[in-house]
XYZ file of C-alpha atoms in Angstrom:
726
model
C -24.980 -1.082 29.184
C -28.424 -1.663 27.783
C -29.002 0.104 24.488
C -32.121 2.243 24.802
C -34.080 4.166 22.197
C -32.603 7.386 23.587
C -29.049 6.090 23.134
C -29.838 5.002 19.575
C -31.263 8.448 18.771
C -28.262 10.176 20.352
C -26.062 8.251 17.920
C -28.002 9.650 14.951
C -29.582 6.328 14.000
C -33.228 5.793 13.048
C -35.249 2.978 14.706
C -35.354 0.992 11.443
C -31.581 1.396 11.072
C -31.087 0.016 14.556
C -33.313 -2.924 13.676
C -31.135 -3.565 10.635
C -28.016 -3.510 12.846
C -29.489 -6.182 15.109
C -30.436 -8.211 12.042
C -26.928 -8.041 10.598
C -25.286 -8.902 13.915
C -27.975 -11.429 14.845
C -27.812 -9.877 18.320
C -27.887 -6.603 20.195
C -24.770 -4.461 19.699
C -22.796 -3.205 22.658
C -22.152 0.536 23.046
C -18.821 0.371 21.217
C -20.350 -1.443 18.266
C -23.278 0.958 18.198
C -20.845 3.875 18.059
C -18.996 2.244 15.158
C -22.230 1.692 13.227
C -23.203 5.289 13.946
C -19.916 6.511 12.493
C -19.995 4.340 9.377
C -23.700 4.683 8.627
C -23.985 8.436 8.977
C -24.491 10.529 5.873
C -20.935 11.867 5.894
C -19.333 8.429 5.602
C -21.945 6.218 3.928
C -23.427 8.628 1.353
C -26.681 6.781 1.988
C -28.870 9.486 0.446
C -26.599 10.410 -2.443
C -25.008 7.203 -3.757
C -27.848 6.409 -6.152
C -27.435 9.785 -7.816
C -23.644 10.077 -7.682
C -23.159 6.869 -9.658
C -24.599 8.602 -12.746
C -21.798 11.163 -12.949
C -19.183 10.667 -15.705
C -15.981 9.584 -13.978
C -13.822 8.180 -16.779
C -11.681 9.764 -19.449
C -8.460 9.339 -21.384
C -6.486 11.164 -18.720
C -8.283 9.728 -15.674
C -6.147 7.276 -13.684
C -8.406 7.080 -10.613
C -11.946 8.337 -10.242
C -14.175 8.524 -7.144
C -13.797 5.831 -4.513
C -10.295 6.599 -3.292
C -8.964 9.323 -1.040
C -8.630 11.616 -4.063
C -8.906 11.594 -7.838
C -5.893 11.120 -10.117
C -5.310 12.420 -13.650
C -2.494 11.883 -16.137
C -0.794 15.049 -17.407
C 1.877 13.274 -19.447
C 5.602 12.592 -18.966
C 4.786 10.118 -16.144
C 3.329 13.000 -14.115
C 0.046 12.677 -12.280
C -2.086 15.269 -10.500
C -4.046 14.162 -7.436
C -6.811 16.403 -6.122
C -10.020 16.621 -4.112
C -12.336 19.087 -2.384
C -14.188 18.485 0.890
C -16.413 20.336 3.304
C -15.835 21.268 6.935
C -18.996 23.308 7.295
C -20.400 22.262 10.638
C -17.098 22.298 12.570
C -16.248 25.729 11.149
C -19.525 27.235 12.292
C -19.070 25.847 15.809
C -15.381 26.703 16.172
C -14.261 28.693 13.099
C -10.482 28.643 13.528
C -10.034 24.937 14.273
C -12.903 23.927 12.007
C -11.316 25.626 9.013
C -7.769 24.617 9.968
C -8.582 20.924 10.321
C -10.534 21.081 7.071
C -7.283 22.089 5.373
C -5.335 19.421 7.255
C -7.810 16.716 6.319
C -7.848 17.471 2.615
C -4.042 17.605 2.540
C -3.879 14.104 4.056
C -6.269 12.827 1.400
C -3.757 13.963 -1.202
C -0.419 12.916 0.279
C -1.931 9.610 1.418
C -1.927 8.706 -2.265
C 1.749 9.468 -2.712
C 1.474 13.051 -3.922
C 3.372 16.030 -2.653
C 0.747 18.763 -2.177
C 1.472 21.780 -4.368
C -1.610 23.978 -3.941
C -4.586 24.728 -1.720
C -7.854 26.430 -2.669
C -11.001 27.282 -0.774
C -14.635 28.231 -1.233
C -16.059 29.976 1.826
C -19.615 31.255 2.260
C -20.845 33.437 5.105
C -24.142 34.965 6.161
C -25.136 38.576 5.664
C -22.325 40.986 6.611
C -24.870 42.614 8.944
C -25.472 39.384 10.873
C -23.876 39.600 14.353
C -21.863 36.398 13.871
C -20.513 37.030 10.383
C -17.466 39.149 11.177
C -16.100 36.784 13.852
C -16.803 33.726 11.698
C -15.057 35.353 8.731
C -12.012 36.264 10.813
C -11.825 32.830 12.429
C -12.185 30.858 9.203
C -9.705 32.956 7.215
C -7.210 32.775 10.090
C -7.673 29.017 10.364
C -7.130 28.421 6.643
C -4.080 30.667 6.593
C -2.703 29.399 9.884
C -2.681 25.764 8.784
C -1.628 26.210 5.157
C 1.068 28.782 5.919
C 2.585 26.702 8.715
C 2.743 23.500 6.712
C 4.230 25.353 3.756
C 1.668 24.737 0.995
C 0.594 27.774 -1.064
C -3.089 28.780 -0.955
C -3.413 30.042 -4.497
C -7.090 30.666 -5.205
C -10.563 30.734 -3.746
C -13.818 32.618 -3.372
C -15.521 34.441 -0.494
C -19.255 35.067 -0.684
C -21.944 36.485 1.583
C -25.660 35.725 1.676
C -28.281 35.534 4.387
C -28.965 31.874 3.526
C -25.712 31.053 5.385
C -26.517 33.086 8.512
C -26.772 29.969 10.675
C -24.744 27.532 8.595
C -21.593 28.769 6.896
C -19.789 26.761 4.234
C -16.071 26.049 4.373
C -14.859 23.910 1.453
C -11.143 23.156 1.110
C -9.408 21.801 -1.990
C -5.905 20.343 -2.236
C -3.842 19.528 -5.317
C -0.752 17.347 -5.375
C 1.831 16.032 -7.835
C 3.115 12.467 -8.066
C 4.742 10.088 -10.503
C 2.287 7.693 -12.129
C 4.143 4.639 -10.861
C 4.184 5.954 -7.277
C 0.474 6.229 -6.518
C -0.773 4.538 -3.353
C -4.242 3.184 -2.639
C -6.252 2.239 0.424
C -7.095 -1.365 -0.554
C -5.601 -3.804 1.963
C -4.034 -7.018 0.583
C -2.640 -10.187 2.113
C -3.177 -12.011 5.422
C -1.359 -11.442 8.690
C 0.093 -8.181 7.445
C 0.976 -5.573 10.059
C -1.556 -2.791 10.584
C 0.410 0.230 11.755
C -0.708 3.413 13.463
C 1.480 6.469 12.660
C 1.389 10.155 13.497
C -0.024 11.978 16.498
C -1.486 10.402 19.595
C -5.233 9.879 19.974
C -7.200 12.242 22.183
C -10.826 12.887 22.975
C -11.277 15.677 20.430
C -13.576 15.144 17.488
C -15.567 12.243 18.916
C -18.806 11.999 16.920
C -17.483 14.601 14.496
C -18.750 12.736 11.420
C -22.135 12.188 13.042
C -22.341 15.863 13.949
C -21.693 16.720 10.306
C -24.679 14.547 9.363
C -27.256 16.445 11.410
C -28.865 19.855 11.313
C -27.976 22.574 13.750
C -30.374 23.784 16.406
C -30.241 26.327 19.217
C -27.802 24.030 21.077
C -25.129 23.960 18.359
C -22.576 25.638 20.629
C -22.699 22.552 22.836
C -21.077 20.573 20.018
C -17.648 22.225 20.360
C -16.052 19.034 21.777
C -16.853 17.329 18.469
C -14.543 19.741 16.604
C -11.060 18.437 15.975
C -7.909 20.314 16.980
C -5.199 20.593 14.355
C -1.415 20.874 14.504
C 0.103 21.859 11.128
C 3.670 21.345 12.324
C 2.934 17.701 13.146
C 1.149 17.306 9.817
C 4.280 18.567 8.069
C 6.329 15.883 9.841
C 3.734 13.239 9.013
C 3.665 14.225 5.357
C 7.437 14.088 5.004
C 7.652 10.751 6.835
C 4.939 9.184 4.656
C 6.499 10.482 1.442
C 9.875 9.127 2.533
C 8.387 5.692 3.285
C 6.689 5.722 -0.101
C 10.027 5.784 -1.884
C 10.390 2.019 -1.460
C 7.867 -0.852 -1.709
C 6.987 -1.170 1.961
C 3.387 0.033 1.817
C 0.540 -2.253 0.795
C -2.191 0.253 1.632
C -2.489 3.552 3.440
C -5.474 5.495 4.702
C -5.946 8.824 6.438
C -7.763 8.739 9.784
C -10.242 11.426 8.802
C -13.970 11.389 9.513
C -14.732 8.601 12.029
C -10.998 8.224 12.661
C -9.671 4.742 13.344
C -13.078 3.239 12.588
C -13.433 4.466 9.021
C -9.773 3.988 8.093
C -9.674 0.348 9.205
C -13.105 -0.536 7.784
C -12.425 1.088 4.406
C -9.082 -0.679 4.016
C -10.587 -4.034 4.909
C -13.721 -3.564 2.814
C -11.825 -2.698 -0.367
C -9.516 -5.669 0.170
C -12.339 -8.056 1.163
C -10.393 -8.885 4.315
C -10.801 -8.683 8.038
C -8.824 -6.494 10.431
C -7.977 -7.205 14.043
C -6.940 -4.288 16.257
C -5.426 -4.399 19.738
C -6.644 -1.147 21.262
C -4.236 -1.453 24.217
C -1.528 -0.449 21.756
C -3.197 2.695 20.388
C -1.027 5.698 21.393
C -3.217 7.927 23.567
C -2.465 11.401 24.860
C -5.112 11.219 27.589
C -5.354 8.709 30.408
C -8.146 6.209 30.759
C -9.405 6.372 27.201
C -11.992 3.712 26.424
C -12.246 1.616 23.265
C -15.294 3.694 22.323
C -13.273 6.909 22.533
C -10.295 5.460 20.672
C -12.367 4.170 17.773
C -14.460 7.319 17.354
C -11.884 10.007 18.062
C -11.122 12.263 15.120
C -7.822 13.543 16.470
C -5.826 14.919 13.591
C -2.538 14.084 11.876
C -2.902 10.278 12.044
C -2.614 7.538 9.396
C -3.204 3.804 9.201
C -0.815 1.718 7.099
C -0.707 -1.939 6.072
C 2.927 -2.950 5.592
C 4.670 -5.736 3.733
C 6.236 -8.405 5.948
C 9.646 -7.649 7.423
C 9.392 -3.938 6.610
C 8.359 -2.817 10.066
C 11.816 -2.000 11.451
C 12.858 0.121 8.487
C 9.562 1.955 8.507
C 9.724 2.570 12.242
C 13.135 4.193 11.903
C 11.704 6.705 9.430
C 8.843 7.764 11.708
C 11.022 7.892 14.806
C 13.429 10.128 12.913
C 10.513 12.475 12.282
C 9.550 12.220 15.973
C 6.217 10.506 15.281
C 4.485 7.528 16.819
C 4.831 4.232 14.968
C 2.971 1.340 16.565
C 1.816 -1.991 15.187
C -1.742 -2.139 16.515
C -3.132 -5.049 14.557
C -3.112 -7.349 11.558
C -5.123 -8.318 8.509
C -7.200 -11.495 8.839
C -9.359 -13.840 6.774
C -12.387 -13.365 9.058
C -13.961 -10.498 7.094
C -14.671 -8.964 10.498
C -13.555 -5.886 12.374
C -12.287 -7.471 15.574
C -11.410 -5.192 18.486
C -9.421 -6.392 21.509
C -8.852 -4.552 24.769
C -7.280 -5.896 27.957
C -7.121 -9.423 26.515
C -10.809 -9.468 25.665
C -12.754 -9.097 22.437
C -14.784 -5.941 23.026
C -16.265 -5.651 19.570
C -16.736 -7.806 16.502
C -18.616 -6.671 13.432
C -18.727 -8.063 9.869
C -16.954 -5.609 7.573
C -19.705 -5.759 4.957
C -22.280 -4.795 7.611
C -20.406 -1.519 8.040
C -19.662 -0.905 4.370
C -21.544 -2.591 1.512
C -24.636 -3.313 3.613
C -24.930 0.211 4.979
C -28.338 1.805 4.324
C -29.027 3.050 0.818
C -31.976 5.382 0.358
C -33.907 6.286 -2.749
C -35.452 9.352 -1.195
C -38.491 11.057 -2.648
C -37.767 14.205 -4.560
C -39.678 16.805 -6.497
C -38.666 18.777 -9.558
C -38.125 22.499 -9.485
C -40.158 24.253 -12.146
C -38.322 26.746 -14.299
C -39.426 30.146 -12.941
C -41.249 32.473 -15.265
C -40.167 35.938 -16.304
C -42.539 38.363 -14.595
C -40.562 41.596 -14.512
C -40.268 44.214 -17.212
C -37.186 46.295 -16.665
C -38.999 49.289 -18.124
C -41.319 49.210 -15.103
C -38.479 49.459 -12.576
C -37.238 52.681 -11.055
C -34.604 54.103 -13.361
C -31.000 54.276 -12.234
C -27.964 55.776 -13.939
C -25.493 53.303 -15.389
C -22.645 54.866 -13.401
C -24.572 54.688 -10.126
C -25.425 51.030 -10.726
C -21.813 50.148 -11.513
C -20.488 51.936 -8.408
C -23.053 50.289 -6.157
C -22.219 46.836 -7.476
C -18.449 47.319 -7.381
C -18.714 48.394 -3.752
C -21.076 45.582 -2.687
C -19.792 42.831 -0.340
C -19.734 40.123 -2.985
C -18.208 42.147 -5.821
C -15.775 44.300 -3.870
C -12.074 43.600 -3.725
C -11.428 40.786 -1.251
C -7.649 40.892 -1.279
C -7.756 41.106 2.543
C -8.649 37.408 2.478
C -6.031 36.230 -0.020
C -3.338 38.331 1.674
C -3.675 36.144 4.774
C -2.414 33.200 2.755
C 1.117 32.479 1.578
C 0.654 32.081 -2.174
C 4.308 31.825 -3.213
C 5.868 29.271 -0.867
C 7.492 26.365 -2.787
C 8.259 28.932 -5.553
C 6.172 27.235 -8.264
C 3.178 29.586 -8.219
C 3.195 31.055 -11.710
C -0.083 32.936 -11.297
C -1.881 33.510 -8.014
C -5.366 34.536 -6.905
C -7.088 37.384 -8.714
C -7.133 35.861 -12.194
C -9.755 33.484 -13.559
C -7.583 30.592 -12.378
C -4.313 30.146 -10.520
C -1.366 28.492 -12.244
C 1.143 26.138 -10.601
C 4.298 25.137 -12.435
C 5.278 21.469 -12.288
C 8.573 21.653 -10.439
C 11.608 22.068 -12.711
C 9.421 21.824 -15.839
C 7.814 24.254 -18.277
C 4.505 22.453 -17.901
C 1.895 23.795 -15.473
C -1.592 23.167 -14.183
C -4.372 25.701 -13.770
C -6.783 25.394 -10.848
C -10.021 27.161 -9.982
C -12.939 26.846 -7.566
C -16.431 28.203 -8.268
C -20.031 28.186 -7.042
C -23.363 29.797 -8.001
C -26.046 29.117 -5.395
C -28.518 31.629 -6.839
C -28.649 29.894 -10.226
C -29.044 26.519 -8.527
C -31.817 27.729 -6.251
C -33.764 29.123 -9.200
C -33.388 25.974 -11.300
C -31.027 23.271 -10.011
C -30.592 21.494 -13.342
C -29.513 24.660 -15.140
C -27.426 25.727 -12.140
C -25.595 22.382 -12.167
C -24.684 22.841 -15.822
C -23.678 26.455 -15.320
C -21.183 25.859 -12.545
C -19.344 23.221 -14.606
C -19.214 25.661 -17.523
C -17.970 28.436 -15.247
C -15.042 26.243 -14.195
C -14.416 25.315 -17.837
C -14.318 28.995 -18.901
C -12.049 30.013 -16.041
C -9.456 27.405 -17.003
C -9.596 28.306 -20.677
C -9.261 32.008 -19.855
C -5.727 31.400 -18.521
C -4.710 29.159 -21.436
C -5.349 25.754 -19.876
C -7.002 22.731 -21.422
C -9.692 21.604 -18.931
C -9.138 17.992 -17.816
C -11.301 17.083 -14.819
C -13.234 18.396 -11.830
C -13.835 17.646 -8.200
C -17.030 18.778 -6.519
C -18.345 19.562 -3.059
C -22.132 19.412 -3.013
C -23.509 21.501 -0.150
C -27.243 21.001 0.406
C -29.863 21.020 3.132
C -31.746 18.108 4.687
C -32.099 15.208 2.191
C -35.185 13.988 4.059
C -36.915 17.071 2.653
C -38.240 16.194 -0.825
C -37.608 19.722 -2.148
C -33.979 19.643 -1.000
C -33.545 16.130 -2.382
C -34.977 17.358 -5.662
C -32.487 20.214 -5.745
C -29.688 17.708 -5.241
C -30.942 15.193 -7.813
C -31.549 17.788 -10.517
C -28.281 19.563 -9.848
C -26.475 16.274 -10.464
C -28.368 15.805 -13.723
C -27.061 19.217 -14.792
C -23.525 18.375 -13.663
C -23.694 15.099 -15.573
C -24.909 16.700 -18.811
C -22.250 19.412 -18.778
C -19.377 17.129 -17.783
C -20.269 14.595 -20.474
C -20.654 17.187 -23.218
C -17.438 18.998 -22.352
C -15.465 15.793 -21.664
C -14.765 17.155 -18.214
C -15.156 14.145 -15.850
C -15.668 14.128 -12.084
C -12.775 12.303 -10.404
C -13.433 13.015 -6.726
C -15.716 14.902 -4.419
C -17.801 15.183 -1.310
C -21.461 15.544 -0.358
C -22.406 17.724 2.571
C -26.059 17.372 3.610
C -27.956 18.723 6.595
C -26.697 22.257 6.121
C -29.313 24.252 7.958
C -30.640 25.258 11.336
C -34.054 24.641 12.898
C -35.484 23.178 9.668
C -34.310 26.142 7.556
C -32.062 24.789 4.789
C -29.327 26.702 2.986
C -29.741 27.411 -0.699
C -28.276 24.571 -2.802
C -24.586 25.361 -3.218
C -22.572 23.030 -5.451
C -18.902 23.956 -5.546
C -16.712 22.808 -8.445
C -12.928 22.660 -8.423
C -11.449 22.464 -11.909
C -7.981 21.395 -13.075
C -6.507 22.069 -16.499
C -3.153 21.602 -18.225
C -0.847 24.211 -19.744
C 1.811 22.459 -21.795
C 4.185 25.409 -21.623
C 4.017 28.301 -19.168
C 4.952 30.622 -22.056
C 1.342 30.175 -23.184
C -0.236 31.180 -19.876
C -2.374 34.272 -19.900
C -4.334 36.460 -17.462
C -6.951 39.218 -17.520
C -4.527 42.107 -16.945
C -4.700 44.677 -19.755
C -1.354 44.977 -21.530
C -1.138 47.933 -23.880
C -2.830 51.179 -24.791
C -4.513 50.963 -28.185
C -5.273 47.242 -28.006
C -8.757 46.104 -28.956
C -11.227 44.285 -26.667
C -13.216 41.697 -28.585
C -16.216 39.941 -27.070
C -16.752 36.298 -27.999
C -20.302 35.011 -27.537
C -23.599 36.837 -27.887
C -25.299 39.077 -25.329
C -29.067 38.651 -25.005
C -29.436 40.700 -21.839
C -30.500 38.104 -19.258
C -31.001 39.935 -15.939
C -32.933 37.387 -13.875
C -30.753 35.973 -11.036
C -28.168 38.609 -11.894
C -26.003 40.651 -9.582
C -27.707 43.736 -11.053
C -31.220 42.664 -10.078
C -30.140 41.596 -6.607
C -27.954 44.567 -5.684
C -29.945 47.348 -7.341
C -33.549 46.188 -6.889
C -33.313 43.339 -4.322
C -34.945 41.060 -6.916
C -33.984 37.401 -6.533
C -36.727 35.732 -8.568
C -36.875 34.435 -12.115
C -34.929 31.843 -14.153
C -31.156 31.589 -14.384
C -29.492 32.278 -17.732
C -29.762 29.515 -20.292
C -26.728 27.250 -20.729
C -25.996 26.221 -24.309
C -23.409 23.450 -24.015
C -22.666 23.419 -27.726
C -21.803 27.113 -27.646
C -19.755 26.669 -24.459
C -17.625 23.968 -26.057
C -17.196 25.683 -29.403
C -16.474 29.107 -27.910
C -14.071 27.735 -25.307
C -12.086 25.541 -27.663
C -11.749 28.395 -30.137
C -10.538 30.825 -27.487
C -7.990 28.250 -26.297
C -6.760 27.832 -29.861
C -6.270 31.600 -30.130
C -4.377 31.731 -26.833
C -2.091 28.851 -27.840
C -1.485 30.644 -31.137
C -0.159 33.680 -29.209
C -2.867 35.868 -30.730
C -4.353 37.064 -27.436
C -2.792 39.557 -24.998
C -5.260 38.960 -22.146
C -8.561 37.159 -21.594
C -11.404 37.156 -19.110
C -14.632 35.209 -18.952
C -17.907 37.090 -18.493
C -19.851 35.765 -15.522
C -21.578 37.304 -12.483
C -22.166 41.017 -13.028
C -22.104 40.827 -16.804
C -19.701 42.351 -19.310
C -19.371 45.714 -17.559
C -18.105 44.078 -14.383
C -15.684 41.898 -16.368
C -14.388 44.970 -18.211
C -13.999 46.852 -14.920
C -12.069 43.913 -13.427
C -9.646 43.992 -16.355
C -9.034 47.666 -15.667
C -8.669 47.250 -11.908
C -6.082 44.521 -12.369
C -3.906 46.637 -14.647
C -4.675 50.310 -13.864
C -5.245 50.818 -17.602
C -8.552 52.306 -18.700
C -11.037 51.351 -21.411
C -13.069 53.309 -23.933
C -16.196 51.185 -24.283
C -18.554 51.384 -27.224
C -22.302 51.636 -26.776
C -24.304 48.636 -27.971
C -25.726 48.421 -31.432
C -27.981 45.403 -30.858
C -29.635 45.955 -27.439
C -31.322 49.282 -26.789
C -31.446 48.766 -23.015
C -28.031 49.556 -21.582
C -28.649 47.655 -18.319
C -29.493 44.455 -20.183
C -26.482 44.862 -22.421
C -23.901 45.574 -19.742
C -25.247 43.671 -16.722
C -26.855 40.691 -18.481
C -25.346 37.366 -17.377
C -25.645 35.362 -20.573
C -23.283 32.408 -20.549
C -20.484 31.230 -22.821
C -18.857 34.659 -23.273
C -15.254 35.881 -23.137
C -13.443 39.201 -23.433
C -10.199 39.076 -25.423
C -7.527 41.783 -25.596
C -5.956 41.782 -29.059
C -3.223 43.810 -30.669
C -4.602 45.645 -33.743
C -2.216 43.761 -36.037
C -3.749 40.437 -34.971
C -7.398 41.491 -35.030
C -8.191 40.442 -38.590
C -6.600 37.023 -38.111
C -8.439 36.465 -34.812
C -11.825 37.409 -36.265
C -11.220 35.145 -39.253
C -10.633 32.147 -36.968
C -13.663 32.979 -34.821
C -15.894 33.465 -37.861
C -14.697 30.146 -39.298
C -16.133 28.500 -36.167
C -19.460 30.349 -36.548
C -19.092 32.232 -33.277
C -20.664 35.611 -32.668
C -18.105 38.310 -31.908
C -17.964 42.077 -31.704
C -15.476 44.775 -30.857
C -16.534 46.360 -27.582
C -13.691 48.544 -26.318
C -10.225 50.000 -26.778
C -7.510 50.118 -24.106
C -6.647 53.662 -23.032
C -4.951 55.465 -20.170
C -6.541 56.448 -16.894
C -10.305 56.313 -17.547
C -13.029 53.671 -17.540
C -15.368 55.209 -20.075
C -18.574 54.357 -21.912
C -18.936 56.915 -24.641
C -21.735 59.313 -23.782
C -22.667 57.524 -20.535
C -19.912 57.544 -17.913
C -16.262 58.399 -17.373
C -14.532 57.323 -14.149
C -10.841 57.683 -13.348
C -9.232 54.317 -12.615
C -8.056 55.534 -9.211
C -11.651 56.342 -8.288
C -12.806 52.978 -9.577
C -10.173 51.328 -7.392
C -11.313 53.275 -4.313
C -14.915 52.270 -4.942
C -13.971 48.604 -5.325
C -11.979 48.597 -2.080
C -14.327 50.721 0.015
C -16.617 48.107 1.535
C -13.981 45.607 2.602
C -11.679 48.265 4.023
C -14.527 49.663 6.102
C -15.769 46.230 7.206
């Protein structure tokens, strides 16, 4: 078949990229080779627009065993224990086919984790939908939530935390980000780097079908009015097979049979074989006649580009094949030697006794395009609104409207679809600032959280990048965990647009600054570009997954109020920043202005001091103040416990809306027994941190003296109203 310009374009390649392919091959590629280049050079696999910026992120630390570059990041939590974790996107597939798109997103991220020798212990998600009034939103929400729950519940991994948000920017391009966390022993971590010559390359797992072909390429292109036609590019998942595959792989990993192992994720057999060979500076020869196929007449092109799920590629030590095969046959899975490692530094593909493709490995990997795209800075927006000029609203009315809004209402309907307790090590599930997972048979635990703030990033990407790292930091500290490392999923629009590229570049500068200052390195992640439809890009939406360590579960804490008469102390100063706030958006439909300032020095000092107080058993409960301001955080503490609060009016800010709804950063609410108050304040003062008493725990009523008094039952009804009706 002659390769035409139309065929090149259909494969998502630019004319200059095709010219580079011919230059590297010193000839025209055939269709199979073109498809392989298309898979490896797309944005999803090559990171061709983001690599220059990603390399600036801090990725090392005392507890970092493996940073970016492997299937997942690895951190040391002591006692020979390691935590392996990563977050990835499955945005495009989930919009096209929500159930399978979300389900296979979960399956894929789980494979990234157990591929490295870890038993998965927790799942998290960050899901963003369009306006609740959009005709597609309800079905997309139902499909995605069902897909996440269906896969995670069936495989038996608890889904312990997440976030669900709505905004019109996602009307035509939803976001589905899945995070997986696993536990392994430090001396039993497996990598994808192939080693040695003439080693067996083994295919294990499910058979290959025609689902998911061009899936990675589809994820590297914008949607248009024909997006529904892309359903065949969405993979189909089978969690029961994945469970078998996971157990078989973990069993094989108990001995020293495996040289390298790689999940067949995006770009399937192509990416897994190329990545293994590239890291090992080797060649790989595959006999495609031996690839287990579930459909008749599959071509080499289809085999190499299929993204059928629940498959792995393994390079085995010599003479280990029989023992390994027995394990996979016992789990009723395919085990086929389909090739070998070579010294050619080529990907060599054979079919029906002929070489049907031969490409230098470095042409697919290290020599893939790398773009330094033009980008423009986002100016910090000015403050143009005087709150005194806005139509006045009662404090109670504002609170009720916000608590009953789609984004701030109770979303337990979502979390209730997920099994949060399977495996019996969930010490604290969704609803708190972070979930807590006990390390099996130990007192030690990890805390995990996932967060995003698209509105801050849209207003000023650099500040937004810093803020979302700090949000993750505060959430971990608020449950008594020492923050260790993050993973990120960077969801942006078209990188060929200089404004979008600027949002990405500046967001990463913010991420870098915050991670460095807080000693909170990035150990894994994913970039998802081309989120948009018909040239309309989504708002920049970086998602951060944070992991922290709790040395003893006795020191874990939550935001549930504990006792009548206890004091609520606020740590960190309120300045009354309302721009980009929930209050401005929900009450006045104002979405302009700068995000709140992020003071990294205050974040670190405040957070470390709060953690010290928690570890000293001086705090009964804790909650960070974020979206919605202090009044929403106080209300959440009440709603979680059914205790009330008597809240004092401010002495510093005369404007109640600024005081209660301002989203100034670096703040916490701490519940303290009266007997400990003096000691707590002394420690806080010694660290030069602003603090003030703001409330007292009482029965039944959420009350601001002289302003509002709402029974907790009524507050609960208000907070559940929207979701129940939707």
